[in-house]
mmCIF file of C-alpha atoms in Angstrom:
data_model
loop_
_atom_site.group_PDB
_atom_site.id
_atom_site.type_symbol
_atom_site.label_atom_id
_atom_site.label_comp_id
_atom_site.label_asym_id
_atom_site.label_seq_id
_atom_site.Cartn_x
_atom_site.Cartn_y
_atom_site.Cartn_z
ATOM 1 C CA GLY A 133 -15.575 2.536 127.782
ATOM 2 C CA LEU A 134 -13.887 -0.867 128.372
ATOM 3 C CA SER A 135 -11.745 -0.393 125.232
ATOM 4 C CA ARG A 136 -10.376 2.785 126.546
ATOM 5 C CA VAL A 137 -9.626 1.138 129.859
ATOM 6 C CA ALA A 138 -8.007 -1.756 128.025
ATOM 7 C CA THR A 139 -5.744 0.679 126.111
ATOM 8 C CA ARG A 140 -4.914 2.766 129.225
ATOM 9 C CA PHE A 141 -3.834 -0.157 131.293
ATOM 10 C CA GLY A 142 -2.162 -2.118 128.530
ATOM 11 C CA PHE A 143 -4.674 -4.963 128.519
ATOM 12 C CA ALA A 144 -3.985 -5.460 124.782
ATOM 13 C CA ARG A 145 -0.188 -5.957 125.526
ATOM 14 C CA PHE A 146 -1.172 -8.114 128.547
ATOM 15 C CA GLY A 147 -3.298 -10.222 126.279
ATOM 16 C CA ASP A 148 -0.436 -10.711 123.737
ATOM 17 C CA ALA A 149 1.745 -11.794 126.597
ATOM 18 C CA VAL A 150 -0.776 -14.271 127.793
ATOM 19 C CA VAL A 151 -1.015 -15.777 124.276
ATOM 20 C CA GLU A 152 2.752 -15.901 124.060
ATOM 21 C CA ALA A 153 2.891 -17.685 127.349
ATOM 22 C CA VAL A 154 0.391 -20.279 126.334
ATOM 23 C CA GLU A 155 2.253 -20.732 123.043
ATOM 24 C CA ARG A 156 5.242 -21.889 124.954
ATOM 25 C CA LEU A 157 3.046 -24.758 126.437
ATOM 26 C CA VAL A 158 1.635 -25.709 123.043
ATOM 27 C CA PRO A 159 3.460 -28.291 120.979
ATOM 28 C CA ALA A 160 5.013 -27.101 117.733
ATOM 29 C CA ALA A 161 2.089 -28.395 115.613
ATOM 30 C CA PRO A 162 -1.009 -28.567 117.921
ATOM 31 C CA LEU A 163 -3.533 -28.763 115.028
ATOM 32 C CA THR A 164 -2.179 -31.586 112.956
ATOM 33 C CA GLY A 165 -3.071 -35.232 112.416
ATOM 34 C CA GLN A 166 -6.015 -36.337 114.401
ATOM 35 C CA SER A 167 -6.575 -32.817 115.879
ATOM 36 C CA THR A 168 -7.682 -31.232 112.675
ATOM 37 C CA VAL A 169 -10.967 -31.883 110.868
ATOM 38 C CA VAL A 170 -11.439 -30.433 107.522
ATOM 39 C CA VAL A 171 -14.631 -30.737 105.441
ATOM 40 C CA PRO A 172 -13.587 -29.789 101.895
ATOM 41 C CA ALA A 173 -15.944 -27.552 99.861
ATOM 42 C CA ALA A 174 -17.837 -28.897 96.940
ATOM 43 C CA GLY A 175 -16.284 -27.621 93.751
ATOM 44 C CA ASP A 176 -12.817 -26.587 92.781
ATOM 45 C CA GLU A 177 -12.460 -23.533 94.917
ATOM 46 C CA PRO A 178 -14.254 -22.728 98.216
ATOM 47 C CA VAL A 179 -16.447 -19.589 98.249
ATOM 48 C CA MET A 180 -15.653 -19.223 101.946
ATOM 49 C CA ARG A 181 -13.404 -20.551 104.608
ATOM 50 C CA VAL A 182 -15.131 -21.097 107.965
ATOM 51 C CA PHE A 183 -13.692 -22.193 111.291
ATOM 52 C CA LEU A 184 -15.949 -23.924 113.691
ATOM 53 C CA LEU A 185 -15.436 -23.514 117.522
ATOM 54 C CA LYS A 186 -17.138 -26.340 119.323
ATOM 55 C CA SER A 187 -16.728 -28.495 122.406
ATOM 56 C CA SER A 188 -17.549 -31.937 121.064
ATOM 57 C CA ASP A 189 -14.939 -34.377 119.711
ATOM 58 C CA ALA A 190 -15.600 -34.559 116.037
ATOM 59 C CA HIS A 191 -13.426 -37.647 115.513
ATOM 60 C CA ALA A 192 -15.686 -39.518 117.939
ATOM 61 C CA LEU A 193 -18.589 -38.989 115.474
ATOM 62 C CA VAL A 194 -16.823 -40.492 112.458
ATOM 63 C CA GLU A 195 -18.671 -43.799 112.861
ATOM 64 C CA THR A 196 -22.046 -42.170 113.289
ATOM 65 C CA PRO A 197 -24.568 -43.458 110.705
ATOM 66 C CA GLY A 198 -25.537 -41.086 108.058
ATOM 67 C CA PRO A 199 -23.791 -38.440 105.869
ATOM 68 C CA TRP A 200 -23.107 -35.853 108.571
ATOM 69 C CA LYS A 201 -20.196 -36.237 110.894
ATOM 70 C CA LEU A 202 -20.405 -32.948 112.787
ATOM 71 C CA ALA A 203 -23.009 -32.001 115.334
ATOM 72 C CA TYR A 204 -26.170 -30.487 113.920
ATOM 73 C CA GLY A 205 -24.983 -31.549 110.463
ATOM 74 C CA LEU A 206 -22.852 -28.431 110.029
ATOM 75 C CA ASP A 207 -20.702 -30.220 107.567
ATOM 76 C CA ALA A 208 -23.654 -29.859 105.079
ATOM 77 C CA LEU A 209 -22.247 -26.393 104.544
ATOM 78 C CA SER A 210 -19.704 -27.836 102.298
ATOM 79 C CA ALA A 211 -22.383 -28.380 99.617
ATOM 80 C CA SER A 212 -22.695 -24.619 99.434
ATOM 81 C CA GLY A 213 -18.975 -24.229 98.648
ATOM 82 C CA VAL A 214 -17.800 -23.622 102.274
ATOM 83 C CA ARG A 215 -14.514 -25.166 103.450
ATOM 84 C CA LEU A 216 -15.158 -25.916 107.005
ATOM 85 C CA GLU A 217 -12.390 -26.459 109.480
ATOM 86 C CA THR A 218 -12.388 -27.345 113.110
ATOM 87 C CA SER A 219 -10.119 -28.710 115.752
ATOM 88 C CA ASP A 220 -10.151 -31.534 118.249
ATOM 89 C CA ALA A 221 -6.861 -30.407 119.937
ATOM 90 C CA ILE A 222 -8.575 -29.907 123.295
ATOM 91 C CA HIS A 223 -9.482 -33.615 123.294
ATOM 92 C CA ARG A 224 -5.885 -34.761 122.499
ATOM 93 C CA VAL A 225 -2.693 -34.894 124.430
ATOM 94 C CA PRO A 226 -1.171 -32.901 125.942
ATOM 95 C CA TRP A 227 -4.415 -30.987 126.670
ATOM 96 C CA SER A 228 -6.629 -34.029 127.525
ATOM 97 C CA SER A 229 -4.622 -35.256 130.535
ATOM 98 C CA GLY A 230 -2.255 -34.285 133.407
ATOM 99 C CA TRP A 231 -1.761 -30.906 134.842
ATOM 100 C CA ARG A 232 -2.572 -29.015 131.568
ATOM 101 C CA ARG A 233 -5.992 -30.496 131.566
ATOM 102 C CA ARG A 234 -6.602 -29.796 135.279
ATOM 103 C CA VAL A 235 -5.384 -26.161 135.099
ATOM 104 C CA THR A 236 -7.256 -25.233 131.901
ATOM 105 C CA ARG A 237 -10.492 -26.835 133.005
ATOM 106 C CA SER A 238 -10.271 -25.244 136.277
ATOM 107 C CA LEU A 239 -9.792 -21.724 134.592
ATOM 108 C CA GLU A 240 -12.556 -22.326 132.154
ATOM 109 C CA ARG A 241 -15.011 -23.284 134.876
ATOM 110 C CA ARG A 242 -14.316 -20.001 136.586
ATOM 111 C CA GLY A 243 -14.475 -17.885 133.439
ATOM 112 C CA VAL A 244 -15.054 -18.810 129.805
ATOM 113 C CA ALA A 245 -13.865 -21.577 127.577
ATOM 114 C CA PHE A 246 -10.684 -20.180 125.966
ATOM 115 C CA LEU A 247 -8.317 -23.057 125.171
ATOM 116 C CA GLN A 248 -9.807 -23.923 121.761
ATOM 117 C CA THR A 249 -9.671 -20.245 120.594
ATOM 118 C CA VAL A 250 -6.013 -19.933 121.744
ATOM 119 C CA LEU A 251 -4.957 -23.173 120.045
ATOM 120 C CA ALA A 252 -6.808 -22.391 116.855
ATOM 121 C CA ARG A 253 -5.846 -18.646 116.730
ATOM 122 C CA ARG A 254 -3.798 -18.817 113.475
ATOM 123 C CA ARG A 255 -6.563 -20.801 111.612
ATOM 124 C CA ILE A 256 -9.215 -18.441 112.904
ATOM 125 C CA ALA A 257 -7.153 -15.400 111.663
ATOM 126 C CA ARG A 258 -6.979 -16.976 108.168
ATOM 127 C CA SER A 259 -10.656 -17.779 108.039
ATOM 128 C CA ASP A 260 -13.431 -15.621 106.382
ATOM 129 C CA ALA A 261 -15.838 -16.307 109.248
ATOM 130 C CA VAL A 262 -16.078 -18.159 112.563
ATOM 131 C CA ILE A 263 -19.089 -20.094 113.788
ATOM 132 C CA ALA A 264 -19.171 -20.784 117.504
ATOM 133 C CA MET A 265 -21.316 -23.682 118.681
ATOM 134 C CA PHE A 266 -22.400 -22.776 121.315
ATOM 135 C CA GLU A 267 -22.006 -19.456 123.014
ATOM 136 C CA SER A 268 -19.842 -21.168 125.696
ATOM 137 C CA GLN A 269 -17.245 -21.685 122.999
ATOM 138 C CA GLY A 270 -17.554 -18.210 121.327
ATOM 139 C CA ASN A 271 -17.738 -15.847 124.397
ATOM 140 C CA ALA A 272 -13.965 -15.757 124.777
ATOM 141 C CA LEU A 273 -13.296 -14.719 121.189
ATOM 142 C CA ALA A 274 -16.099 -12.136 121.127
ATOM 143 C CA LEU A 275 -14.835 -10.581 124.263
ATOM 144 C CA LEU A 276 -11.283 -10.450 123.171
ATOM 145 C CA ARG A 277 -12.362 -8.820 119.842
ATOM 146 C CA SER A 278 -14.563 -6.246 121.732
ATOM 147 C CA LEU A 279 -11.561 -5.266 124.048
ATOM 148 C CA ARG A 280 -9.263 -5.077 120.978
ATOM 149 C CA VAL A 281 -6.963 -7.735 122.507
ATOM 150 C CA TRP A 282 -7.558 -9.969 119.524
ATOM 151 C CA ARG A 283 -5.165 -8.806 116.824
ATOM 152 C CA ARG A 284 -5.079 -11.810 114.612
ATOM 153 C CA GLY A 285 -7.498 -10.983 111.780
ATOM 154 C CA ARG A 286 -11.123 -9.989 111.858
ATOM 155 C CA PRO A 287 -13.158 -12.756 110.366
ATOM 156 C CA ARG A 288 -17.033 -12.335 110.588
ATOM 157 C CA MET A 289 -18.488 -14.099 113.597
ATOM 158 C CA ALA A 290 -21.617 -16.056 114.011
ATOM 159 C CA MET A 291 -22.835 -17.573 117.336
ATOM 160 C CA ILE A 292 -25.298 -20.561 117.715
ATOM 161 C CA VAL A 293 -26.955 -19.603 120.997
ATOM 162 C CA CYS A 294 -28.638 -22.137 123.091
ATOM 163 C CA TRP A 295 -28.776 -21.131 126.788
ATOM 164 C CA LEU A 296 -28.013 -17.450 126.965
ATOM 165 C CA ALA A 297 -31.553 -16.208 126.794
ATOM 166 C CA GLY A 298 -32.563 -18.459 129.708
ATOM 167 C CA ASP A 299 -29.502 -17.648 131.816
ATOM 168 C CA VAL A 300 -29.017 -13.860 131.231
ATOM 169 C CA ASP A 301 -31.512 -12.730 133.868
ATOM 170 C CA ARG A 302 -29.343 -14.442 136.571
ATOM 171 C CA PHE A 303 -26.134 -12.668 135.550
ATOM 172 C CA GLY A 304 -24.498 -10.235 137.921
ATOM 173 C CA ARG A 305 -23.746 -6.619 136.855
ATOM 174 C CA VAL A 306 -20.229 -7.264 135.862
ATOM 175 C CA ARG A 307 -20.908 -10.417 133.852
ATOM 176 C CA LEU A 308 -23.851 -8.753 132.125
ATOM 177 C CA ALA A 309 -21.703 -5.825 131.139
ATOM 178 C CA LEU A 310 -19.024 -8.125 129.697
ATOM 179 C CA ILE A 311 -21.595 -10.054 127.726
ATOM 180 C CA ARG A 312 -23.255 -6.903 126.379
ATOM 181 C CA ARG A 313 -19.822 -5.686 125.309
ATOM 182 C CA ALA A 314 -18.782 -9.007 123.763
ATOM 183 C CA TYR A 315 -21.930 -9.362 121.640
ATOM 184 C CA ARG A 316 -21.224 -6.017 119.926
ATOM 185 C CA LYS A 317 -18.569 -7.879 117.922
ATOM 186 C CA VAL A 318 -20.911 -10.766 116.954
ATOM 187 C CA ASP A 319 -22.251 -10.384 113.506
ATOM 188 C CA ARG A 320 -25.012 -13.016 113.595
ATOM 189 C CA VAL A 321 -26.754 -15.041 116.159
ATOM 190 C CA PHE A 322 -28.680 -18.291 115.425
ATOM 191 C CA VAL A 323 -31.441 -19.269 117.913
ATOM 192 C CA PHE A 324 -33.569 -22.421 118.195
ATOM 193 C CA SER A 325 -36.613 -20.519 119.673
ATOM 194 C CA SER A 326 -38.069 -17.385 118.021
ATOM 195 C CA ASN A 327 -38.681 -15.701 121.362
ATOM 196 C CA GLN A 328 -34.951 -15.694 122.119
ATOM 197 C CA ALA A 329 -34.330 -12.843 119.697
ATOM 198 C CA GLU A 330 -36.604 -10.561 121.659
ATOM 199 C CA ILE A 331 -34.968 -11.664 124.934
ATOM 200 C CA LEU A 332 -31.449 -10.997 123.601
ATOM 201 C CA GLU A 333 -32.377 -7.554 122.405
ATOM 202 C CA ARG A 334 -33.924 -6.593 125.662
ATOM 203 C CA SER A 335 -31.223 -7.998 128.041
ATOM 204 C CA ILE A 336 -27.936 -7.510 126.175
ATOM 205 C CA GLY A 337 -28.825 -5.075 123.463
ATOM 206 C CA PHE A 338 -28.218 -7.535 120.638
ATOM 207 C CA PRO A 339 -30.578 -6.375 117.774
ATOM 208 C CA ALA A 340 -33.333 -8.783 116.867
ATOM 209 C CA THR A 341 -32.569 -8.093 113.171
ATOM 210 C CA GLY A 342 -29.142 -9.846 113.707
ATOM 211 C CA SER A 343 -30.874 -13.108 115.035
ATOM 212 C CA THR A 344 -31.966 -15.921 112.832
ATOM 213 C CA PHE A 345 -34.430 -18.498 114.022
ATOM 214 C CA VAL A 346 -33.493 -22.033 112.993
ATOM 215 C CA PRO A 347 -35.956 -24.648 114.183
ATOM 216 C CA PHE A 348 -34.649 -28.017 115.556
ATOM 217 C CA GLY A 349 -34.492 -30.645 112.903
ATOM 218 C CA ILE A 350 -34.327 -34.457 112.935
ATOM 219 C CA ASP A 351 -31.614 -36.350 111.146
ATOM 220 C CA HIS A 352 -33.664 -38.985 109.294
ATOM 221 C CA HIS A 353 -30.341 -40.775 108.264
ATOM 222 C CA TYR A 354 -29.595 -41.461 111.958
ATOM 223 C CA PHE A 355 -33.159 -41.892 113.343
ATOM 224 C CA SER A 356 -35.514 -44.284 111.616
ATOM 225 C CA PRO A 357 -38.627 -46.144 112.789
ATOM 226 C CA ASP A 358 -37.981 -49.266 114.861
ATOM 227 C CA GLU A 359 -39.700 -52.071 112.903
ATOM 228 C CA SER A 360 -39.613 -54.346 115.946
ATOM 229 C CA VAL A 361 -42.138 -52.119 117.828
ATOM 230 C CA PRO A 362 -45.742 -53.251 117.288
ATOM 231 C CA ALA A 363 -47.989 -50.783 115.556
ATOM 232 C CA GLY A 364 -50.320 -49.018 117.903
ATOM 233 C CA GLU A 365 -51.113 -45.828 119.754
ATOM 234 C CA TYR A 366 -48.370 -44.491 122.046
ATOM 235 C CA VAL A 367 -47.601 -41.425 124.065
ATOM 236 C CA LEU A 368 -44.026 -40.197 123.428
ATOM 237 C CA ALA A 369 -42.370 -38.298 126.251
ATOM 238 C CA VAL A 370 -38.987 -36.740 125.394
ATOM 239 C CA GLY A 371 -36.901 -34.585 127.932
ATOM 240 C CA ARG A 372 -35.038 -34.953 131.108
#
């Protein structure tokens, strides 16, 4: 299997060397100040510490109307005693400009989004669980775990999947094999359409029992009726 190949050719040692090389490029405290977003748990002590891998800039949502400041209202988890932590480091200097941005973005376009995982590796290792939103942000960590390259703790991992079920039929043989391997180390998948669970089981072997269907919701704190629109009968078209 791939894990035996990784051991035979020293991929684990190579992975550690890559991490060490990236660490030399990272400032001494890449996840401080405006880079770190912490949503404290309700109550005195958190029942769980969760790290969120995401692509959006959380600080850009601070002025968003309503109680929730993270996409999809994930900060609501704090009401259940979860201490939620995430990072905006990829949106801050030195990673948001110059040659670092060009190099990392080019590599991620050709492979998977890895920078946030590398920058947050210590916080991920100290967490009880990791939530990836979406699969584009979690695939790198899942693959590293499956190849036994990731040696920094083993928090449970959940993936919010959006596009995978629609894209998987277009994957080549190698990419499909890597995805199948990676998702063996994913503990839970959240999907927005109930038919995705069946597709993921058939295409990548992820058990349907490990998928949870969560319907799309509407943030009524953010969206409210426009009182200036005259009452009447309308046809609403939403999409692109």
